[in-house]
CSV table of C-alpha atoms and ligand atoms in Angstrom, one decimal:
chain,number,residue,atom,x,y,z
A,15,MET,CA,-5.5,19.4,25.2
A,16,MET,CA,-5.6,20.3,21.6
A,17,ALA,CA,-7.8,18.0,19.4
A,18,ARG,CA,-6.4,16.2,16.4
A,19,GLY,CA,-8.1,14.3,13.6
A,20,ARG,CA,-8.9,10.7,14.1
A,21,ILE,CA,-9.7,8.6,11.0
A,22,VAL,CA,-13.1,7.0,11.6
A,23,GLY,CA,-14.0,5.9,8.1
A,24,THR,CA,-12.2,5.0,4.8
A,25,GLY,CA,-13.5,4.4,1.3
A,26,SER,CA,-12.2,4.0,-2.2
A,27,THR,CA,-13.2,3.3,-5.7
A,28,THR,CA,-11.5,2.6,-9.1
A,29,PRO,CA,-13.0,2.6,-12.6
A,30,ARG,CA,-14.4,-0.7,-14.0
A,31,ARG,CA,-12.2,-0.7,-17.1
A,32,ILE,CA,-9.0,-2.7,-16.6
A,33,LEU,CA,-6.1,-1.9,-18.9
A,34,THR,CA,-3.5,-4.7,-18.7
A,35,ASN,CA,0.2,-4.6,-19.6
A,36,LYS,CA,-0.6,-7.0,-22.4
A,37,GLU,CA,-3.0,-4.5,-24.0
A,38,LEU,CA,-0.4,-1.8,-23.7
A,39,GLU,CA,1.9,-3.8,-25.8
A,40,SER,CA,-0.4,-3.0,-28.7
A,41,ILE,CA,-0.4,0.7,-27.9
A,42,VAL,CA,3.3,1.5,-27.4
A,43,ASP,CA,6.6,-0.3,-27.8
A,44,THR,CA,6.7,-2.0,-24.4
A,45,SER,CA,6.2,-5.4,-22.8
A,46,ASP,CA,4.5,-6.9,-19.8
A,47,GLU,CA,7.9,-8.2,-18.8
A,48,TRP,CA,9.5,-4.7,-18.8
A,49,ILE,CA,6.7,-3.0,-17.0
A,50,THR,CA,6.4,-5.7,-14.3
A,51,ARG,CA,10.2,-5.9,-13.7
A,52,ARG,CA,10.8,-2.1,-13.7
A,53,THR,CA,7.6,-0.9,-11.9
A,54,GLY,CA,5.7,-3.8,-10.3
A,55,ILE,CA,2.6,-2.8,-12.2
A,56,LYS,CA,0.4,-5.5,-13.9
A,57,GLU,CA,-2.7,-3.5,-14.7
A,58,ARG,CA,-4.4,-0.1,-14.1
A,59,ARG,CA,-7.9,1.3,-14.2
A,60,ILE,CA,-9.1,3.7,-16.8
A,61,SER,CA,-12.1,5.9,-16.3
A,62,SER,CA,-14.9,6.9,-18.6
A,63,ASN,CA,-16.9,10.1,-18.5
A,64,GLY,CA,-19.9,8.4,-19.9
A,65,ARG,CA,-20.0,5.9,-17.0
A,66,GLY,CA,-19.9,8.7,-14.4
A,67,GLU,CA,-16.2,8.2,-13.6
A,68,ASN,CA,-14.9,11.7,-13.7
A,69,THR,CA,-12.7,12.8,-10.8
A,70,SER,CA,-15.5,14.2,-8.7
A,71,ASP,CA,-17.7,11.2,-9.4
A,72,MET,CA,-15.0,8.8,-8.2
A,73,ALA,CA,-14.3,11.2,-5.2
A,74,THR,CA,-18.0,11.1,-4.3
A,75,THR,CA,-18.2,7.3,-4.5
A,76,ALA,CA,-15.2,6.9,-2.3
A,77,SER,CA,-16.5,9.5,0.1
A,78,LEU,CA,-19.9,7.8,0.5
A,79,LYS,CA,-18.2,4.5,1.5
A,80,ALA,CA,-16.0,6.4,4.0
A,81,LEU,CA,-19.0,8.2,5.5
A,82,GLN,CA,-20.9,5.0,5.7
A,83,MET,CA,-18.1,3.3,7.6
A,84,ALA,CA,-17.8,6.4,9.9
A,85,GLY,CA,-21.6,6.5,10.5
A,86,ILE,CA,-21.5,10.2,9.7
A,87,SER,CA,-24.0,12.0,7.6
A,88,PRO,CA,-22.8,14.5,4.9
A,89,GLU,CA,-24.7,17.5,6.4
A,90,THR,CA,-22.5,17.3,9.5
A,91,LEU,CA,-19.3,17.9,7.5
A,92,ASP,CA,-17.5,21.1,8.1
A,93,MET,CA,-14.7,20.6,5.5
A,94,ILE,CA,-14.3,18.8,2.2
A,95,VAL,CA,-10.8,18.9,0.8
A,96,VAL,CA,-9.7,17.1,-2.3
A,97,GLY,CA,-6.0,16.5,-3.3
A,98,THR,CA,-5.9,16.3,-7.1
A,99,VAL,CA,-4.1,17.5,-10.1
A,100,THR,CA,-6.9,16.4,-12.4
A,101,PRO,CA,-10.1,18.1,-11.2
A,102,ASP,CA,-13.1,17.9,-13.6
A,103,ARG,CA,-12.5,21.5,-14.4
A,104,GLN,CA,-9.9,24.1,-13.6
A,105,PHE,CA,-12.7,25.7,-11.5
A,106,PRO,CA,-14.9,25.2,-9.6
A,107,SER,CA,-13.0,22.7,-7.5
A,108,ALA,CA,-13.7,19.0,-7.6
A,109,ALA,CA,-14.5,19.4,-3.8
A,110,CYS,CA,-17.4,21.7,-4.7
A,111,PHE,CA,-18.8,19.0,-7.0
A,112,VAL,CA,-18.4,16.5,-4.3
A,113,GLN,CA,-20.2,18.8,-1.9
A,114,LYS,CA,-23.1,19.2,-4.3
A,115,ALA,CA,-23.3,15.4,-4.9
A,116,LEU,CA,-23.3,14.7,-1.1
A,117,ASP,CA,-25.6,17.6,-0.3
A,118,ALA,CA,-23.1,18.6,2.4
A,119,GLY,CA,-24.4,22.2,2.7
A,120,LYS,CA,-22.5,23.2,5.9
A,121,ALA,CA,-19.0,22.3,4.6
A,122,MET,CA,-16.3,24.6,3.1
A,123,ALA,CA,-15.0,22.8,0.0
A,124,PHE,CA,-11.7,23.3,-1.9
A,125,ASP,CA,-9.0,21.4,-3.8
A,126,VAL,CA,-5.3,21.2,-3.0
A,127,SER,CA,-2.7,20.9,-5.8
A,128,ALA,CA,0.5,19.2,-4.5
A,129,GLY,CA,1.2,16.6,-7.2
A,130,CYS,CA,1.0,13.1,-5.9
A,131,SER,CA,1.4,14.5,-2.4
A,132,GLY,CA,-2.1,16.1,-2.6
A,133,PHE,CA,-3.7,13.7,-0.2
A,134,LEU,CA,-1.2,14.2,2.6
A,135,TYR,CA,-1.2,18.0,2.1
A,136,ALA,CA,-5.0,17.9,2.3
A,137,LEU,CA,-4.9,15.6,5.4
A,138,SER,CA,-2.5,18.0,7.1
A,139,ILE,CA,-4.8,21.0,6.4
A,140,ALA,CA,-7.9,19.2,7.7
A,141,ASN,CA,-6.0,17.9,10.8
A,142,ASN,CA,-4.8,21.4,11.6
A,143,ALA,CA,-8.3,22.9,11.2
A,144,ILE,CA,-9.6,20.3,13.6
A,145,GLY,CA,-6.7,21.2,16.0
A,146,THR,CA,-7.7,24.8,16.1
A,147,GLY,CA,-11.4,24.0,16.7
A,148,ASN,CA,-12.4,25.6,13.4
A,149,CYS,CA,-13.6,22.3,12.1
A,150,LYS,CA,-15.2,19.2,13.6
A,151,ASN,CA,-15.9,16.7,10.9
A,152,ALA,CA,-13.7,16.7,7.8
A,153,LEU,CA,-13.7,14.7,4.6
A,154,VAL,CA,-10.3,14.3,3.0
A,155,ILE,CA,-10.1,12.9,-0.5
A,156,GLY,CA,-7.4,12.0,-3.0
A,157,ALA,CA,-8.9,11.6,-6.5
A,158,GLU,CA,-7.3,11.5,-10.0
A,159,ARG,CA,-8.2,10.9,-13.6
A,160,LEU,CA,-4.7,10.7,-14.9
A,161,SER,CA,-5.8,8.9,-18.1
A,162,GLY,CA,-7.1,12.3,-19.3
A,163,ILE,CA,-3.6,13.9,-19.2
A,164,THR,CA,-1.7,10.8,-20.3
A,165,ASN,CA,0.3,10.9,-23.6
A,166,TRP,CA,-0.6,7.5,-24.9
A,167,GLU,CA,2.3,7.7,-27.4
A,168,ASP,CA,4.9,8.1,-24.6
A,169,ARG,CA,5.9,4.6,-23.2
A,170,ASN,CA,8.0,6.3,-20.5
A,171,THR,CA,4.9,7.5,-18.7
A,172,CYS,CA,1.7,5.9,-20.1
A,173,VAL,CA,2.5,2.5,-18.7
A,174,LEU,CA,2.7,3.9,-15.2
A,175,LEU,CA,-0.5,5.8,-14.6
A,176,GLY,CA,-4.1,5.0,-13.6
A,177,ASP,CA,-7.3,6.5,-12.3
A,178,GLY,CA,-9.1,6.2,-8.9
A,179,ALA,CA,-10.1,7.8,-5.7
A,180,GLY,CA,-9.9,7.3,-1.9
A,181,ALA,CA,-11.3,9.2,1.1
A,182,VAL,CA,-11.1,9.3,4.8
A,183,VAL,CA,-13.4,10.9,7.4
A,184,LEU,CA,-11.8,12.7,10.3
A,185,THR,CA,-13.5,13.6,13.6
A,186,PRO,CA,-11.8,15.3,16.6
A,187,SER,CA,-10.1,13.2,19.3
A,188,THR,CA,-8.4,14.4,22.5
A,189,GLU,CA,-6.9,10.9,23.1
A,190,PRO,CA,-3.3,10.3,22.1
A,191,ASP,CA,-4.4,8.8,18.8
A,192,GLY,CA,-5.3,9.9,15.2
A,193,ILE,CA,-3.0,11.9,13.0
A,194,LEU,CA,-0.2,12.6,15.3
A,195,SER,CA,1.7,14.8,12.8
A,196,THR,CA,2.4,15.5,9.2
A,197,HIS,CA,5.7,16.7,7.9
A,198,LEU,CA,5.6,18.2,4.5
A,199,ARG,CA,8.3,19.5,2.2
A,200,SER,CA,8.6,20.8,-1.4
A,201,ASP,CA,11.3,22.0,-3.8
A,202,GLY,CA,10.1,24.1,-6.7
A,203,ASN,CA,13.6,24.2,-8.2
A,204,LEU,CA,12.9,20.7,-9.4
A,205,TRP,CA,9.5,21.4,-10.9
A,206,ASP,CA,10.7,20.2,-14.3
A,207,LEU,CA,11.3,16.6,-13.3
A,208,LEU,CA,7.5,16.1,-13.5
A,209,TYR,CA,5.0,18.5,-14.9
A,210,SER,CA,1.9,18.9,-17.1
A,211,PHE,CA,2.7,20.1,-20.6
A,212,ASP,CA,0.0,22.7,-20.6
A,213,GLU,CA,-0.8,25.0,-23.5
A,214,ARG,CA,-2.5,27.4,-21.1
A,215,SER,CA,0.9,28.6,-20.1
A,216,LYS,CA,1.1,30.2,-23.6
A,217,ILE,CA,-2.0,32.3,-23.3
A,218,PRO,CA,-2.6,34.8,-24.8
A,219,ASP,CA,-0.1,34.4,-27.7
A,220,PHE,CA,-1.4,31.0,-28.9
A,221,LEU,CA,-5.0,31.2,-28.1
A,222,ASP,CA,-5.7,29.3,-31.3
A,223,THR,CA,-3.8,26.2,-30.2
A,224,ILE,CA,-5.6,25.8,-26.8
A,225,GLU,CA,-8.5,23.7,-28.1
A,226,THR,CA,-6.5,21.4,-30.3
A,227,LYS,CA,-3.5,20.6,-28.1
A,228,PRO,CA,-4.1,18.2,-25.2
A,229,PHE,CA,-2.5,18.7,-21.8
A,230,PHE,CA,-0.2,15.9,-20.9
A,231,LEU,CA,2.3,14.8,-18.4
A,232,LYS,CA,6.0,14.9,-18.8
A,233,MET,CA,8.5,13.1,-16.6
A,234,GLU,CA,12.2,12.6,-16.1
A,235,GLY,CA,11.8,9.2,-14.5
A,236,ASN,CA,15.4,8.3,-13.8
A,237,ARG,CA,16.3,11.5,-11.8
A,238,LEU,CA,12.9,11.4,-10.1
A,239,PHE,CA,13.5,7.8,-9.0
A,240,LYS,CA,16.7,8.7,-7.0
A,241,LYS,CA,15.2,11.8,-5.5
A,242,ALA,CA,12.1,9.9,-4.5
A,243,VAL,CA,14.0,7.3,-2.6
A,244,SER,CA,16.2,9.7,-0.7
A,245,CYS,CA,13.4,12.2,0.1
A,246,LEU,CA,10.9,9.5,1.3
A,247,ALA,CA,13.5,7.8,3.5
A,248,LYS,CA,14.6,11.0,5.1
A,249,ILE,CA,11.2,12.5,5.8
A,250,ALA,CA,10.0,9.2,7.2
A,251,VAL,CA,12.8,9.1,9.7
A,252,ARG,CA,12.2,12.8,10.6
A,253,ALA,CA,8.5,12.2,11.2
A,254,LEU,CA,9.1,9.1,13.4
A,255,GLU,CA,11.9,10.8,15.4
A,256,TYR,CA,9.6,13.7,16.1
A,257,HIS,CA,7.6,11.3,18.2
A,258,GLY,CA,10.5,9.4,19.6
A,259,LEU,CA,9.5,6.4,17.5
A,260,SER,CA,11.8,4.0,15.7
A,261,CYS,CA,11.1,2.2,12.4
A,262,ASP,CA,10.5,-0.9,14.4
A,263,SER,CA,7.4,0.7,15.9
A,264,VAL,CA,5.7,1.1,12.5
A,265,LYS,CA,3.0,-1.6,12.2
A,266,LEU,CA,2.3,-0.7,8.6
A,267,MET,CA,3.9,1.7,6.1
A,268,VAL,CA,1.5,2.9,3.4
A,269,PRO,CA,3.6,4.6,0.8
A,270,HIS,CA,2.7,6.5,-2.4
A,271,GLN,CA,2.6,3.8,-5.1
A,272,ALA,CA,4.8,5.2,-7.9
A,273,ASN,CA,7.1,2.2,-8.4
A,274,LEU,CA,7.6,-1.0,-6.5
A,275,ARG,CA,11.3,-0.6,-6.8
A,276,ILE,CA,11.1,2.8,-5.1
A,277,ILE,CA,8.9,1.4,-2.3
A,278,ARG,CA,11.3,-1.5,-1.8
A,279,ALA,CA,14.4,0.8,-1.7
A,280,VAL,CA,12.7,3.0,0.9
A,281,ALA,CA,11.7,0.1,3.0
A,282,GLU,CA,15.2,-1.3,2.9
A,283,ARG,CA,16.7,2.1,4.0
A,284,LEU,CA,14.2,2.2,6.9
A,285,ASP,CA,14.8,-1.4,7.7
A,286,ILE,CA,11.1,-2.1,7.5
A,287,PRO,CA,10.4,-5.6,6.1
A,288,MET,CA,8.1,-5.7,3.1
A,289,ASP,CA,5.4,-7.6,5.0
A,290,ARG,CA,4.9,-4.4,7.0
A,291,VAL,CA,4.6,-2.3,3.8
A,292,TYR,CA,1.2,-2.1,2.0
A,293,THR,CA,1.4,-2.3,-1.8
A,294,ASN,CA,-1.3,-2.5,-4.4
A,295,ILE,CA,0.6,-0.9,-7.3
A,296,GLU,CA,0.2,-4.2,-9.3
A,297,LYS,CA,-3.5,-3.5,-9.6
A,298,TYR,CA,-3.8,0.2,-10.1
A,299,GLY,CA,-0.4,1.7,-11.1
A,300,ASN,CA,0.3,5.2,-10.0
A,301,THR,CA,-3.0,7.1,-9.3
A,302,SER,CA,-1.1,10.2,-7.9
A,303,SER,CA,-3.0,11.7,-4.9
A,304,ALA,CA,-5.3,8.7,-4.8
A,305,THR,CA,-2.7,6.0,-4.1
A,306,ILE,CA,-2.4,6.5,-0.3
A,307,PRO,CA,-6.1,6.7,0.5
A,308,ILE,CA,-6.9,3.8,-1.7
A,309,ALA,CA,-4.2,1.7,-0.1
A,310,LEU,CA,-5.2,2.8,3.4
A,311,ASP,CA,-8.8,1.8,2.7
A,312,GLU,CA,-7.8,-1.6,1.3
A,313,ALA,CA,-5.5,-2.2,4.3
A,314,ASN,CA,-8.3,-1.1,6.7
A,315,ARG,CA,-10.9,-3.3,5.0
A,316,GLU,CA,-8.5,-6.3,5.0
A,317,GLY,CA,-8.3,-5.9,8.8
A,318,LEU,CA,-4.6,-5.0,8.8
A,319,LEU,CA,-5.0,-1.9,11.0
A,320,LYS,CA,-5.6,-2.5,14.7
A,321,PRO,CA,-6.2,0.1,17.5
A,322,ASP,CA,-3.0,1.8,18.7
A,323,ASP,CA,-1.0,0.6,15.6
A,324,TYR,CA,1.4,3.2,14.3
A,325,VAL,CA,0.8,3.7,10.6
A,326,LEU,CA,3.3,5.6,8.5
A,327,LEU,CA,2.1,7.4,5.4
A,328,VAL,CA,4.8,8.6,3.0
A,329,THR,CA,4.4,10.5,-0.2
A,330,PHE,CA,6.4,12.0,-3.1
A,331,GLY,CA,5.4,13.8,-6.3
A,332,ALA,CA,5.4,16.7,-8.7
A,333,GLY,CA,6.4,20.1,-7.4
A,334,LEU,CA,8.5,18.5,-6.1
A,335,THR,CA,6.6,17.7,-3.0
A,336,TRP,CA,7.0,15.1,-0.4
A,337,GLY,CA,5.9,14.3,3.1
A,338,ALA,CA,5.2,11.8,5.9
A,339,SER,CA,2.4,11.4,8.4
A,340,VAL,CA,2.4,9.3,11.6
A,341,VAL,CA,-1.0,8.0,12.5
A,342,ARG,CA,-2.0,6.1,15.6
A,343,TRP,CA,-4.9,4.0,14.5
A,344,SER,CA,-8.0,4.2,16.6
A,345,PRO,CA,-11.0,1.9,17.1
B,5,LIG,O1,4.5,9.6,-8.6
B,5,LIG,C1,5.4,10.7,-8.7
B,5,LIG,C2,6.8,10.4,-8.8
B,5,LIG,N1,7.1,9.5,-9.8
B,5,LIG,C3,8.1,8.7,-9.7
B,5,LIG,O2,8.8,8.8,-8.7
B,5,LIG,C4,8.5,7.8,-10.8
B,5,LIG,C5,10.0,7.6,-10.7
B,5,LIG,N2,10.7,6.9,-11.8
B,5,LIG,C6,10.4,5.6,-12.2
B,5,LIG,O3,9.5,5.0,-11.6
B,5,LIG,C7,11.3,4.9,-13.2
B,5,LIG,O4,12.4,5.8,-13.5
B,5,LIG,C8,10.6,4.6,-14.5
B,5,LIG,C9,9.6,3.4,-14.3
B,5,LIG,C10,9.8,5.8,-15.0
B,5,LIG,C11,11.6,4.1,-15.6
B,5,LIG,O5,12.4,3.0,-15.1
B,5,LIG,P1,13.9,3.1,-15.2
B,5,LIG,O6,14.4,1.8,-14.7
B,5,LIG,O7,14.4,4.3,-14.5
B,5,LIG,O8,14.2,3.1,-16.7
B,5,LIG,P2,14.9,4.3,-17.6
B,5,LIG,O9,14.1,5.5,-17.7
B,5,LIG,O10,16.3,4.4,-17.1
B,5,LIG,O11,14.9,3.6,-19.0
B,5,LIG,C12,15.6,2.4,-19.3
B,5,LIG,C13,15.3,1.9,-20.7
B,5,LIG,C14,15.4,3.0,-21.7
B,5,LIG,O12,16.0,2.4,-22.9
B,5,LIG,P3,17.5,2.6,-23.3
B,5,LIG,O13,17.7,4.1,-23.4
B,5,LIG,O14,18.3,2.0,-22.1
B,5,LIG,O15,17.6,1.8,-24.5
B,5,LIG,C15,14.0,3.4,-22.0
B,5,LIG,O16,13.8,3.9,-23.3
B,5,LIG,O17,13.9,1.4,-20.7
B,5,LIG,C16,13.3,2.1,-21.8
B,5,LIG,N3,11.9,2.2,-21.5
B,5,LIG,C17,11.0,1.2,-21.8
B,5,LIG,N4,11.1,0.0,-22.4
B,5,LIG,C18,9.9,-0.7,-22.5
B,5,LIG,C19,11.2,3.2,-20.9
B,5,LIG,N5,9.9,3.0,-20.8
B,5,LIG,C20,9.7,1.7,-21.3
B,5,LIG,C21,8.6,0.9,-21.5
B,5,LIG,N6,8.7,-0.3,-22.1
B,5,LIG,N7,7.4,1.3,-21.1
């Protein structure tokens, strides 16, 4: 029987600095009332380089917690893969910095860029590598420092975003558990609903502007919202049907945390009551690739995941990209 990845450890971290909705009222023309009502977000975490909270630092901290829970030492890792759109540098990858910090000399390390879906894409790659036997122990991370690409004058986006990281450790299982499947989709035709405004795209004509212009994120929230609800609901059903499962069998849905209204609308379409949906968007906002592994870790540490529970992970983000993964939780 082909092996699949079983999640044997989870970990997460968020920066210490809390930025509340109230504080944002003095930065842009917004209100706690608007942000809470339209998004469900109350506060988010903002990282600081000086405090060692760059993307790879947070990824490393989350990984250490996951490795500790798994009882696995870094030198036995065969693969480190980080889903991120905000690596410390364009290259080398954040994963290589994590490898260095962990002293995981045997592993291959690389990043995956798939917008907010980066973690699920990374999970799928690692799971498939375990399935082929090419890899035994894998560390899969979602880590972002969105505050670095946030336009703090744009109220449409700056109130939504935050920083953080989450990680899972995978080991091979030949039991009917672990990551049963991951269904992934993308649609590049809709790239311009959410993208980084990046002066590098103008090289070499405007070399002189590169240093002075920041990169920041642009978003057409309204169109994205509708697309997110329909893509998430459809891919969730497809992923469950693939295993002959109904929405009733889902013990916990752990969705990407972009907007509480999106999460509620998807749960409603799937007929999954909100007490079987994990949300923490009120504390962290949208941390892109990091939302699912942070939520999964919190749910795990809160004791919400029991052996043989079906857990549904669903994601949606820039690209556009989206996907769903069905996990049968293991002891
Ligand atoms: O993670 C990857 C994918 N991301 C998403 O899927 C995000 C999807 N989109 C959303 O979550 C929502 O569309 C937003 C939260 C971004 C916006 O909520 P909305 O209910 O769709 O609001 P809207 O864009 O339709 O704007 C409604 C009004 C506008 O004012 P007018 O034109 O009606 O006068 C905006 O200018 O709300 C205004 N507005 C704000 N007001 C106060 C927009 N942002 C703010 C703000 N504070 N921060």
